[in-house]
């Protein structure tokens, strides 16, 4: 607890004492320019979108402009027919140590309510293409929430997850009380939210928050490999499968099963379903065309 308090305090000091440090503007393959993230294509076929948070001096604190840039990059990859999956990562020291406290410290209730503060963060969840979080180091507060917005979380063996907002006199505001509870259950989520305590990568895997843990030096490469595997399938069918799984978190079992059945039936209107089954019968590799 004491260490967590010091981390939260350190993040606050960093945010207050340093001006916004913009990295050299980076251009993606499509020409969009970003100041706080690095954007490129990865994988042997260039079919995995790659977004790296790049505010290292602030432990990748999630300022408003950074999150808007993440949304723009996601849109860019969503509209790129070559991209089949997206990897989102930070640095080896911090995926993201939290939201930028400097931007919050003087906000009023009226400003937050009228502007629906943090709502645009949900843009991470709205795309059809799967997003894989590759988490190293601190994923605290907004950083933990950002990771949970992704579809799959891979963690480095030194990663730490937590919702320490209670130590700053507030509560999670970007899904921390909701997604964490659905991922790890009420008891652990309640403990983390009410105490601000962190859990390790190994505890996160055991509780169901992350799917796999790798050495810190390997986690990004492993996430890209996962993205390549997903991208080798039909992008159209992948989007349907993602919608069905997400439905399990929002619908009753009966409603979810009806959604799944409708989407399953819908695959029979696609060329890729026919190609996939014919390839299986003919014992060859399927050639999907995303149609």
PDB file of C-alpha atoms in Angstrom:
ATOM      1  CA  UNK A   1       0.000   0.000   0.000  1.00  0.00           C
ATOM      2  CA  UNK A   2       2.766   2.422   0.948  1.00  0.00           C
ATOM      3  CA  UNK A   3       4.563   1.723  -2.329  1.00  0.00           C
ATOM      4  CA  UNK A   4       1.367   2.276  -4.298  1.00  0.00           C
ATOM      5  CA  UNK A   5       0.834   5.585  -2.558  1.00  0.00           C
ATOM      6  CA  UNK A   6       4.349   6.626  -3.510  1.00  0.00           C
ATOM      7  CA  UNK A   7       3.745   5.622  -7.158  1.00  0.00           C
ATOM      8  CA  UNK A   8       0.513   7.617  -7.257  1.00  0.00           C
ATOM      9  CA  UNK A   9       2.221  10.591  -5.642  1.00  0.00           C
ATOM     10  CA  UNK A  10       5.162  10.338  -8.014  1.00  0.00           C
ATOM     11  CA  UNK A  11       2.803  10.323 -10.989  1.00  0.00           C
ATOM     12  CA  UNK A  12       1.101  13.424  -9.617  1.00  0.00           C
ATOM     13  CA  UNK A  13       4.453  15.190  -9.116  1.00  0.00           C
ATOM     14  CA  UNK A  14       5.562  14.297 -12.645  1.00  0.00           C
ATOM     15  CA  UNK A  15       2.325  15.654 -14.097  1.00  0.00           C
ATOM     16  CA  UNK A  16       2.514  18.902 -12.098  1.00  0.00           C
ATOM     17  CA  UNK A  17       6.197  19.658 -12.433  1.00  0.00           C
ATOM     18  CA  UNK A  18       6.775  18.964 -16.107  1.00  0.00           C
ATOM     19  CA  UNK A  19       5.236  20.732 -19.074  1.00  0.00           C
ATOM     20  CA  UNK A  20       3.640  18.625 -21.765  1.00  0.00           C
ATOM     21  CA  UNK A  21       6.599  17.041 -23.536  1.00  0.00           C
ATOM     22  CA  UNK A  22       5.836  16.304 -27.168  1.00  0.00           C
ATOM     23  CA  UNK A  23       7.894  13.680 -28.893  1.00  0.00           C
ATOM     24  CA  UNK A  24       9.047  14.370 -32.394  1.00  0.00           C
ATOM     25  CA  UNK A  25       5.997  14.243 -34.614  1.00  0.00           C
ATOM     26  CA  UNK A  26       5.731  10.797 -36.180  1.00  0.00           C
ATOM     27  CA  UNK A  27       3.954  10.024 -39.429  1.00  0.00           C
ATOM     28  CA  UNK A  28       2.119   6.792 -40.061  1.00  0.00           C
ATOM     29  CA  UNK A  29       2.098   4.974 -43.371  1.00  0.00           C
ATOM     30  CA  UNK A  30      -1.101   6.781 -44.325  1.00  0.00           C
ATOM     31  CA  UNK A  31       0.372  10.177 -43.540  1.00  0.00           C
ATOM     32  CA  UNK A  32      -1.431  11.045 -40.313  1.00  0.00           C
ATOM     33  CA  UNK A  33       0.807  12.841 -37.802  1.00  0.00           C
ATOM     34  CA  UNK A  34       1.006  12.132 -34.086  1.00  0.00           C
ATOM     35  CA  UNK A  35       2.877  13.738 -31.203  1.00  0.00           C
ATOM     36  CA  UNK A  36       2.265  11.311 -28.348  1.00  0.00           C
ATOM     37  CA  UNK A  37       2.129   7.908 -30.029  1.00  0.00           C
ATOM     38  CA  UNK A  38       4.126   5.909 -32.557  1.00  0.00           C
ATOM     39  CA  UNK A  39       2.129   4.263 -35.318  1.00  0.00           C
ATOM     40  CA  UNK A  40       3.248   1.700 -37.890  1.00  0.00           C
ATOM     41  CA  UNK A  41       2.444  -1.649 -39.461  1.00  0.00           C
ATOM     42  CA  UNK A  42       3.987  -4.842 -38.105  1.00  0.00           C
ATOM     43  CA  UNK A  43       4.141  -8.511 -39.052  1.00  0.00           C
ATOM     44  CA  UNK A  44       5.654 -10.314 -41.996  1.00  0.00           C
ATOM     45  CA  UNK A  45       2.768  -9.215 -44.218  1.00  0.00           C
ATOM     46  CA  UNK A  46       2.337  -5.796 -42.656  1.00  0.00           C
ATOM     47  CA  UNK A  47      -1.166  -6.777 -41.573  1.00  0.00           C
ATOM     48  CA  UNK A  48      -0.938  -5.873 -37.871  1.00  0.00           C
ATOM     49  CA  UNK A  49      -1.459  -2.281 -36.826  1.00  0.00           C
ATOM     50  CA  UNK A  50       0.909  -1.132 -34.073  1.00  0.00           C
ATOM     51  CA  UNK A  51       0.303   1.760 -31.676  1.00  0.00           C
ATOM     52  CA  UNK A  52       2.870   2.619 -28.996  1.00  0.00           C
ATOM     53  CA  UNK A  53       2.163   5.199 -26.314  1.00  0.00           C
ATOM     54  CA  UNK A  54       5.124   7.574 -26.291  1.00  0.00           C
ATOM     55  CA  UNK A  55       5.130   9.847 -23.243  1.00  0.00           C
ATOM     56  CA  UNK A  56       7.912   7.994 -21.487  1.00  0.00           C
ATOM     57  CA  UNK A  57       8.949  10.852 -19.196  1.00  0.00           C
ATOM     58  CA  UNK A  58       5.393  10.925 -17.816  1.00  0.00           C
ATOM     59  CA  UNK A  59       5.175   7.110 -17.620  1.00  0.00           C
ATOM     60  CA  UNK A  60       2.746   7.321 -20.560  1.00  0.00           C
ATOM     61  CA  UNK A  61       0.205   9.294 -18.548  1.00  0.00           C
ATOM     62  CA  UNK A  62      -2.959   9.399 -20.626  1.00  0.00           C
ATOM     63  CA  UNK A  63      -3.495  13.040 -21.469  1.00  0.00           C
ATOM     64  CA  UNK A  64      -6.558  13.996 -23.474  1.00  0.00           C
ATOM     65  CA  UNK A  65      -4.612  14.615 -26.676  1.00  0.00           C
ATOM     66  CA  UNK A  66      -2.859  11.234 -26.466  1.00  0.00           C
ATOM     67  CA  UNK A  67      -6.202   9.446 -26.208  1.00  0.00           C
ATOM     68  CA  UNK A  68      -7.565  11.421 -29.137  1.00  0.00           C
ATOM     69  CA  UNK A  69      -4.521  10.375 -31.166  1.00  0.00           C
ATOM     70  CA  UNK A  70      -5.096   6.740 -30.186  1.00  0.00           C
ATOM     71  CA  UNK A  71      -8.648   7.080 -31.488  1.00  0.00           C
ATOM     72  CA  UNK A  72      -7.430   8.543 -34.778  1.00  0.00           C
ATOM     73  CA  UNK A  73      -4.862   5.768 -35.216  1.00  0.00           C
ATOM     74  CA  UNK A  74      -7.490   3.123 -34.504  1.00  0.00           C
ATOM     75  CA  UNK A  75      -9.753   4.695 -37.123  1.00  0.00           C
ATOM     76  CA  UNK A  76      -6.885   4.691 -39.599  1.00  0.00           C
ATOM     77  CA  UNK A  77      -6.281   0.983 -39.072  1.00  0.00           C
ATOM     78  CA  UNK A  78     -10.002   0.230 -39.052  1.00  0.00           C
ATOM     79  CA  UNK A  79     -10.252   1.699 -42.539  1.00  0.00           C
ATOM     80  CA  UNK A  80      -7.109  -0.037 -43.841  1.00  0.00           C
ATOM     81  CA  UNK A  81      -8.113  -3.239 -45.676  1.00  0.00           C
ATOM     82  CA  UNK A  82      -4.652  -4.737 -45.113  1.00  0.00           C
ATOM     83  CA  UNK A  83      -4.905  -4.618 -41.313  1.00  0.00           C
ATOM     84  CA  UNK A  84      -6.535  -7.552 -39.542  1.00  0.00           C
ATOM     85  CA  UNK A  85      -5.621  -6.845 -35.911  1.00  0.00           C
ATOM     86  CA  UNK A  86      -4.059  -4.084 -33.807  1.00  0.00           C
ATOM     87  CA  UNK A  87      -1.488  -4.152 -31.004  1.00  0.00           C
ATOM     88  CA  UNK A  88      -1.466  -1.392 -28.394  1.00  0.00           C
ATOM     89  CA  UNK A  89       1.531  -1.072 -26.077  1.00  0.00           C
ATOM     90  CA  UNK A  90       3.571   1.357 -24.003  1.00  0.00           C
ATOM     91  CA  UNK A  91       7.154   1.145 -22.756  1.00  0.00           C
ATOM     92  CA  UNK A  92       8.848  -1.603 -20.782  1.00  0.00           C
ATOM     93  CA  UNK A  93       8.564   0.534 -17.630  1.00  0.00           C
ATOM     94  CA  UNK A  94       4.941   1.553 -18.037  1.00  0.00           C
ATOM     95  CA  UNK A  95       2.068   0.621 -20.291  1.00  0.00           C
ATOM     96  CA  UNK A  96       0.386   3.662 -18.765  1.00  0.00           C
ATOM     97  CA  UNK A  97       0.690   4.759 -15.143  1.00  0.00           C
ATOM     98  CA  UNK A  98      -2.748   6.394 -15.239  1.00  0.00           C
ATOM     99  CA  UNK A  99      -4.650   9.364 -16.538  1.00  0.00           C
ATOM    100  CA  UNK A 100      -2.871  12.718 -16.607  1.00  0.00           C
ATOM    101  CA  UNK A 101      -3.650  14.165 -13.158  1.00  0.00           C
ATOM    102  CA  UNK A 102      -2.476  17.602 -14.255  1.00  0.00           C
ATOM    103  CA  UNK A 103      -5.452  17.794 -16.612  1.00  0.00           C
ATOM    104  CA  UNK A 104      -7.867  16.741 -13.873  1.00  0.00           C
ATOM    105  CA  UNK A 105      -6.735  18.533 -10.743  1.00  0.00           C
ATOM    106  CA  UNK A 106      -8.690  21.759 -11.342  1.00  0.00           C
ATOM    107  CA  UNK A 107     -11.760  20.291 -13.079  1.00  0.00           C
ATOM    108  CA  UNK A 108     -15.191  20.915 -11.588  1.00  0.00           C
ATOM    109  CA  UNK A 109     -18.246  18.685 -11.491  1.00  0.00           C
ATOM    110  CA  UNK A 110     -19.973  21.008 -13.929  1.00  0.00           C
ATOM    111  CA  UNK A 111     -17.143  20.694 -16.457  1.00  0.00           C
ATOM    112  CA  UNK A 112     -16.968  16.915 -16.151  1.00  0.00           C
ATOM    113  CA  UNK A 113     -20.722  16.415 -16.410  1.00  0.00           C
ATOM    114  CA  UNK A 114     -21.361  18.920 -19.192  1.00  0.00           C
ATOM    115  CA  UNK A 115     -18.423  17.662 -21.239  1.00  0.00           C
ATOM    116  CA  UNK A 116     -19.050  13.983 -20.444  1.00  0.00           C
ATOM    117  CA  UNK A 117     -15.405  13.738 -19.373  1.00  0.00           C
ATOM    118  CA  UNK A 118     -13.483  10.617 -20.530  1.00  0.00           C
ATOM    119  CA  UNK A 119     -16.355   9.340 -22.680  1.00  0.00           C
ATOM    120  CA  UNK A 120     -14.281   9.494 -25.861  1.00  0.00           C
ATOM    121  CA  UNK A 121     -11.917   6.886 -24.348  1.00  0.00           C
ATOM    122  CA  UNK A 122     -14.585   4.293 -25.173  1.00  0.00           C
ATOM    123  CA  UNK A 123     -13.641   4.701 -28.828  1.00  0.00           C
ATOM    124  CA  UNK A 124     -11.064   1.971 -28.186  1.00  0.00           C
ATOM    125  CA  UNK A 125     -13.925  -0.502 -27.756  1.00  0.00           C
ATOM    126  CA  UNK A 126     -15.998   0.356 -30.809  1.00  0.00           C
ATOM    127  CA  UNK A 127     -13.913  -0.968 -33.709  1.00  0.00           C
ATOM    128  CA  UNK A 128     -14.556  -4.226 -35.515  1.00  0.00           C
ATOM    129  CA  UNK A 129     -10.888  -5.249 -35.616  1.00  0.00           C
ATOM    130  CA  UNK A 130      -9.464  -6.937 -32.495  1.00  0.00           C
ATOM    131  CA  UNK A 131      -7.112  -4.901 -30.316  1.00  0.00           C
ATOM    132  CA  UNK A 132      -4.409  -6.696 -28.316  1.00  0.00           C
ATOM    133  CA  UNK A 133      -2.868  -4.902 -25.335  1.00  0.00           C
ATOM    134  CA  UNK A 134       0.804  -5.760 -24.743  1.00  0.00           C
ATOM    135  CA  UNK A 135       1.365  -4.630 -21.160  1.00  0.00           C
ATOM    136  CA  UNK A 136       4.718  -4.124 -19.485  1.00  0.00           C
ATOM    137  CA  UNK A 137       5.362  -2.328 -16.210  1.00  0.00           C
ATOM    138  CA  UNK A 138       2.645  -0.208 -14.651  1.00  0.00           C
ATOM    139  CA  UNK A 139      -0.946  -0.443 -15.881  1.00  0.00           C
ATOM    140  CA  UNK A 140      -2.574   1.670 -13.198  1.00  0.00           C
ATOM    141  CA  UNK A 141      -5.795   3.643 -13.087  1.00  0.00           C
ATOM    142  CA  UNK A 142      -6.588   4.776 -16.607  1.00  0.00           C
ATOM    143  CA  UNK A 143      -3.787   2.524 -17.853  1.00  0.00           C
ATOM    144  CA  UNK A 144      -5.508  -0.536 -16.429  1.00  0.00           C
ATOM    145  CA  UNK A 145      -8.814   0.690 -17.850  1.00  0.00           C
ATOM    146  CA  UNK A 146      -7.247   1.202 -21.276  1.00  0.00           C
ATOM    147  CA  UNK A 147      -5.854  -2.336 -21.255  1.00  0.00           C
ATOM    148  CA  UNK A 148      -9.266  -3.703 -20.300  1.00  0.00           C
ATOM    149  CA  UNK A 149     -10.866  -1.867 -23.223  1.00  0.00           C
ATOM    150  CA  UNK A 150      -8.778  -4.039 -25.517  1.00  0.00           C
ATOM    151  CA  UNK A 151     -10.004  -7.452 -26.650  1.00  0.00           C
ATOM    152  CA  UNK A 152      -6.994  -9.474 -25.496  1.00  0.00           C
ATOM    153  CA  UNK A 153      -4.366  -8.635 -22.864  1.00  0.00           C
ATOM    154  CA  UNK A 154      -0.851 -10.097 -22.965  1.00  0.00           C
ATOM    155  CA  UNK A 155       1.329  -9.165 -19.997  1.00  0.00           C
ATOM    156  CA  UNK A 156       5.048  -9.052 -19.355  1.00  0.00           C
ATOM    157  CA  UNK A 157       6.117 -10.958 -16.264  1.00  0.00           C
ATOM    158  CA  UNK A 158       6.863  -7.727 -14.366  1.00  0.00           C
ATOM    159  CA  UNK A 159       3.578  -6.008 -15.224  1.00  0.00           C
ATOM    160  CA  UNK A 160       1.403  -4.639 -12.431  1.00  0.00           C
ATOM    161  CA  UNK A 161      -2.297  -3.842 -12.647  1.00  0.00           C
ATOM    162  CA  UNK A 162      -4.262  -1.619 -10.314  1.00  0.00           C
ATOM    163  CA  UNK A 163      -7.008   0.974  -9.804  1.00  0.00           C
ATOM    164  CA  UNK A 164      -5.459   3.409  -7.281  1.00  0.00           C
ATOM    165  CA  UNK A 165      -7.983   6.228  -7.795  1.00  0.00           C
ATOM    166  CA  UNK A 166      -9.224   5.839  -4.213  1.00  0.00           C
ATOM    167  CA  UNK A 167      -5.824   7.127  -3.026  1.00  0.00           C
ATOM    168  CA  UNK A 168      -6.438  10.365  -4.959  1.00  0.00           C
ATOM    169  CA  UNK A 169      -9.894  10.890  -3.511  1.00  0.00           C
ATOM    170  CA  UNK A 170     -11.855   9.679  -6.517  1.00  0.00           C
ATOM    171  CA  UNK A 171     -12.988   6.455  -8.201  1.00  0.00           C
ATOM    172  CA  UNK A 172     -12.310   4.861 -11.600  1.00  0.00           C
ATOM    173  CA  UNK A 173     -14.130   6.742 -14.348  1.00  0.00           C
ATOM    174  CA  UNK A 174     -13.335   4.869 -17.578  1.00  0.00           C
ATOM    175  CA  UNK A 175     -14.747   1.436 -16.825  1.00  0.00           C
ATOM    176  CA  UNK A 176     -12.518   0.339 -13.961  1.00  0.00           C
ATOM    177  CA  UNK A 177     -15.331  -0.643 -11.611  1.00  0.00           C
ATOM    178  CA  UNK A 178     -17.249  -2.379 -14.402  1.00  0.00           C
ATOM    179  CA  UNK A 179     -14.768  -4.200 -16.650  1.00  0.00           C
ATOM    180  CA  UNK A 180     -12.535  -5.225 -13.753  1.00  0.00           C
ATOM    181  CA  UNK A 181     -15.479  -6.762 -11.904  1.00  0.00           C
ATOM    182  CA  UNK A 182     -16.557  -8.712 -14.975  1.00  0.00           C
ATOM    183  CA  UNK A 183     -12.989  -9.910 -15.539  1.00  0.00           C
ATOM    184  CA  UNK A 184     -11.898 -10.939 -12.035  1.00  0.00           C
ATOM    185  CA  UNK A 185     -15.110 -11.150 -10.000  1.00  0.00           C
ATOM    186  CA  UNK A 186     -16.634  -8.943  -7.315  1.00  0.00           C
ATOM    187  CA  UNK A 187     -14.376  -9.759  -4.366  1.00  0.00           C
ATOM    188  CA  UNK A 188     -11.005  -9.072  -5.994  1.00  0.00           C
ATOM    189  CA  UNK A 189     -12.326  -6.077  -7.940  1.00  0.00           C
ATOM    190  CA  UNK A 190     -13.799  -4.588  -4.771  1.00  0.00           C
ATOM    191  CA  UNK A 191     -10.537  -5.102  -2.901  1.00  0.00           C
ATOM    192  CA  UNK A 192      -8.473  -3.484  -5.651  1.00  0.00           C
ATOM    193  CA  UNK A 193     -10.819  -0.513  -6.043  1.00  0.00           C
ATOM    194  CA  UNK A 194     -11.278   0.133  -2.312  1.00  0.00           C
ATOM    195  CA  UNK A 195      -7.625  -0.282  -1.278  1.00  0.00           C
ATOM    196  CA  UNK A 196      -5.754   0.808  -4.389  1.00  0.00           C
ATOM    197  CA  UNK A 197      -3.620  -2.344  -4.140  1.00  0.00           C
ATOM    198  CA  UNK A 198      -2.022  -3.740  -7.275  1.00  0.00           C
ATOM    199  CA  UNK A 199      -1.840  -7.288  -8.575  1.00  0.00           C
ATOM    200  CA  UNK A 200       1.056  -8.884 -10.427  1.00  0.00           C
ATOM    201  CA  UNK A 201       0.958 -10.265 -13.941  1.00  0.00           C
ATOM    202  CA  UNK A 202       0.772 -13.769 -12.535  1.00  0.00           C
ATOM    203  CA  UNK A 203      -2.163 -12.845 -10.276  1.00  0.00           C
ATOM    204  CA  UNK A 204      -3.829 -11.111 -13.215  1.00  0.00           C
ATOM    205  CA  UNK A 205      -3.575 -14.285 -15.288  1.00  0.00           C
ATOM    206  CA  UNK A 206      -4.845 -16.487 -12.465  1.00  0.00           C
ATOM    207  CA  UNK A 207      -7.844 -14.192 -11.995  1.00  0.00           C
ATOM    208  CA  UNK A 208      -8.684 -14.049 -15.717  1.00  0.00           C
ATOM    209  CA  UNK A 209      -7.678 -10.448 -16.367  1.00  0.00           C
ATOM    210  CA  UNK A 210      -4.955 -11.401 -18.868  1.00  0.00           C
ATOM    211  CA  UNK A 211      -4.729 -14.408 -21.163  1.00  0.00           C
ATOM    212  CA  UNK A 212      -0.956 -14.995 -21.229  1.00  0.00           C
ATOM    213  CA  UNK A 213       2.209 -13.871 -19.441  1.00  0.00           C
ATOM    214  CA  UNK A 214       5.608 -13.667 -21.161  1.00  0.00           C
ATOM    215  CA  UNK A 215       9.065 -12.341 -20.301  1.00  0.00           C
ATOM    216  CA  UNK A 216       8.980  -8.565 -20.568  1.00  0.00           C
ATOM    217  CA  UNK A 217      11.289  -8.589 -23.594  1.00  0.00           C
ATOM    218  CA  UNK A 218       8.972 -10.943 -25.504  1.00  0.00           C
ATOM    219  CA  UNK A 219       5.475  -9.678 -24.803  1.00  0.00           C
ATOM    220  CA  UNK A 220       5.234  -7.209 -27.700  1.00  0.00           C
ATOM    221  CA  UNK A 221       6.528  -9.742 -30.229  1.00  0.00           C
ATOM    222  CA  UNK A 222       4.102 -12.343 -28.882  1.00  0.00           C
ATOM    223  CA  UNK A 223       1.218  -9.888 -29.186  1.00  0.00           C
ATOM    224  CA  UNK A 224       2.205  -9.203 -32.791  1.00  0.00           C
ATOM    225  CA  UNK A 225       2.299 -12.958 -33.477  1.00  0.00           C
ATOM    226  CA  UNK A 226      -1.194 -13.254 -32.047  1.00  0.00           C
ATOM    227  CA  UNK A 227      -2.274 -10.363 -34.262  1.00  0.00           C
ATOM    228  CA  UNK A 228      -0.801 -12.082 -37.310  1.00  0.00           C
ATOM    229  CA  UNK A 229      -2.668 -15.285 -36.495  1.00  0.00           C
ATOM    230  CA  UNK A 230      -5.939 -13.369 -36.193  1.00  0.00           C
ATOM    231  CA  UNK A 231      -5.221 -11.395 -39.374  1.00  0.00           C
ATOM    232  CA  UNK A 232      -4.768 -14.631 -41.344  1.00  0.00           C
ATOM    233  CA  UNK A 233      -8.471 -15.355 -40.882  1.00  0.00           C
ATOM    234  CA  UNK A 234     -11.385 -13.674 -42.617  1.00  0.00           C
ATOM    235  CA  UNK A 235     -11.647 -10.097 -41.319  1.00  0.00           C
ATOM    236  CA  UNK A 236     -15.400 -10.247 -41.852  1.00  0.00           C
ATOM    237  CA  UNK A 237     -15.842 -13.401 -39.790  1.00  0.00           C
ATOM    238  CA  UNK A 238     -13.405 -12.159 -37.118  1.00  0.00           C
ATOM    239  CA  UNK A 239     -15.585  -9.079 -36.661  1.00  0.00           C
ATOM    240  CA  UNK A 240     -18.665 -11.279 -36.215  1.00  0.00           C
ATOM    241  CA  UNK A 241     -16.867 -13.453 -33.684  1.00  0.00           C
ATOM    242  CA  UNK A 242     -15.709 -10.390 -31.737  1.00  0.00           C
ATOM    243  CA  UNK A 243     -19.262  -9.045 -31.645  1.00  0.00           C
ATOM    244  CA  UNK A 244     -20.558 -12.370 -30.355  1.00  0.00           C
ATOM    245  CA  UNK A 245     -18.001 -12.636 -27.544  1.00  0.00           C
ATOM    246  CA  UNK A 246     -18.575  -9.031 -26.487  1.00  0.00           C
ATOM    247  CA  UNK A 247     -22.277  -9.785 -26.373  1.00  0.00           C
ATOM    248  CA  UNK A 248     -21.637 -12.246 -23.550  1.00  0.00           C
ATOM    249  CA  UNK A 249     -20.679  -9.326 -21.277  1.00  0.00           C
ATOM    250  CA  UNK A 250     -23.762  -7.253 -22.024  1.00  0.00           C
ATOM    251  CA  UNK A 251     -26.633  -9.696 -22.574  1.00  0.00           C
ATOM    252  CA  UNK A 252     -28.398 -12.442 -20.689  1.00  0.00           C
ATOM    253  CA  UNK A 253     -27.466 -16.006 -21.621  1.00  0.00           C
ATOM    254  CA  UNK A 254     -30.634 -16.402 -23.688  1.00  0.00           C
ATOM    255  CA  UNK A 255     -30.117 -13.085 -25.487  1.00  0.00           C
ATOM    256  CA  UNK A 256     -26.447 -13.867 -26.060  1.00  0.00           C
ATOM    257  CA  UNK A 257     -27.263 -17.238 -27.549  1.00  0.00           C
ATOM    258  CA  UNK A 258     -29.766 -15.626 -29.897  1.00  0.00           C
ATOM    259  CA  UNK A 259     -27.137 -13.096 -31.001  1.00  0.00           C
ATOM    260  CA  UNK A 260     -24.616 -15.871 -31.547  1.00  0.00           C
ATOM    261  CA  UNK A 261     -27.115 -17.887 -33.599  1.00  0.00           C
ATOM    262  CA  UNK A 262     -27.975 -14.910 -35.791  1.00  0.00           C
ATOM    263  CA  UNK A 263     -24.304 -14.172 -36.428  1.00  0.00           C
ATOM    264  CA  UNK A 264     -23.578 -17.861 -37.068  1.00  0.00           C
ATOM    265  CA  UNK A 265     -26.397 -18.004 -39.604  1.00  0.00           C
ATOM    266  CA  UNK A 266     -25.084 -14.796 -41.170  1.00  0.00           C
ATOM    267  CA  UNK A 267     -21.738 -16.419 -41.933  1.00  0.00           C
ATOM    268  CA  UNK A 268     -23.573 -18.644 -44.435  1.00  0.00           C
ATOM    269  CA  UNK A 269     -24.158 -15.596 -46.618  1.00  0.00           C
ATOM    270  CA  UNK A 270     -20.417 -14.996 -46.984  1.00  0.00           C
ATOM    271  CA  UNK A 271     -17.909 -16.259 -49.528  1.00  0.00           C
ATOM    272  CA  UNK A 272     -15.390 -16.833 -46.755  1.00  0.00           C
ATOM    273  CA  UNK A 273     -17.605 -19.324 -44.917  1.00  0.00           C
ATOM    274  CA  UNK A 274     -17.988 -21.318 -48.132  1.00  0.00           C
ATOM    275  CA  UNK A 275     -14.257 -21.084 -48.868  1.00  0.00           C
ATOM    276  CA  UNK A 276     -13.302 -22.122 -45.343  1.00  0.00           C
ATOM    277  CA  UNK A 277     -15.493 -25.206 -45.323  1.00  0.00           C
ATOM    278  CA  UNK A 278     -14.526 -26.216 -48.863  1.00  0.00           C
ATOM    279  CA  UNK A 279     -10.853 -25.849 -47.960  1.00  0.00           C
ATOM    280  CA  UNK A 280     -11.381 -28.097 -44.940  1.00  0.00           C
ATOM    281  CA  UNK A 281     -13.126 -30.773 -47.018  1.00  0.00           C
ATOM    282  CA  UNK A 282     -10.464 -30.542 -49.731  1.00  0.00           C
ATOM    283  CA  UNK A 283      -7.653 -30.593 -47.131  1.00  0.00           C
ATOM    284  CA  UNK A 284      -6.051 -27.349 -48.269  1.00  0.00           C
ATOM    285  CA  UNK A 285      -5.413 -23.935 -46.779  1.00  0.00           C
ATOM    286  CA  UNK A 286      -8.309 -21.509 -47.070  1.00  0.00           C
ATOM    287  CA  UNK A 287      -7.884 -18.380 -49.178  1.00  0.00           C
ATOM    288  CA  UNK A 288     -10.088 -15.807 -47.494  1.00  0.00           C
ATOM    289  CA  UNK A 289     -11.081 -12.657 -49.366  1.00  0.00           C
ATOM    290  CA  UNK A 290     -12.964 -10.882 -46.535  1.00  0.00           C
ATOM    291  CA  UNK A 291     -16.260 -11.172 -48.405  1.00  0.00           C
TER     292      UNK A 291
END
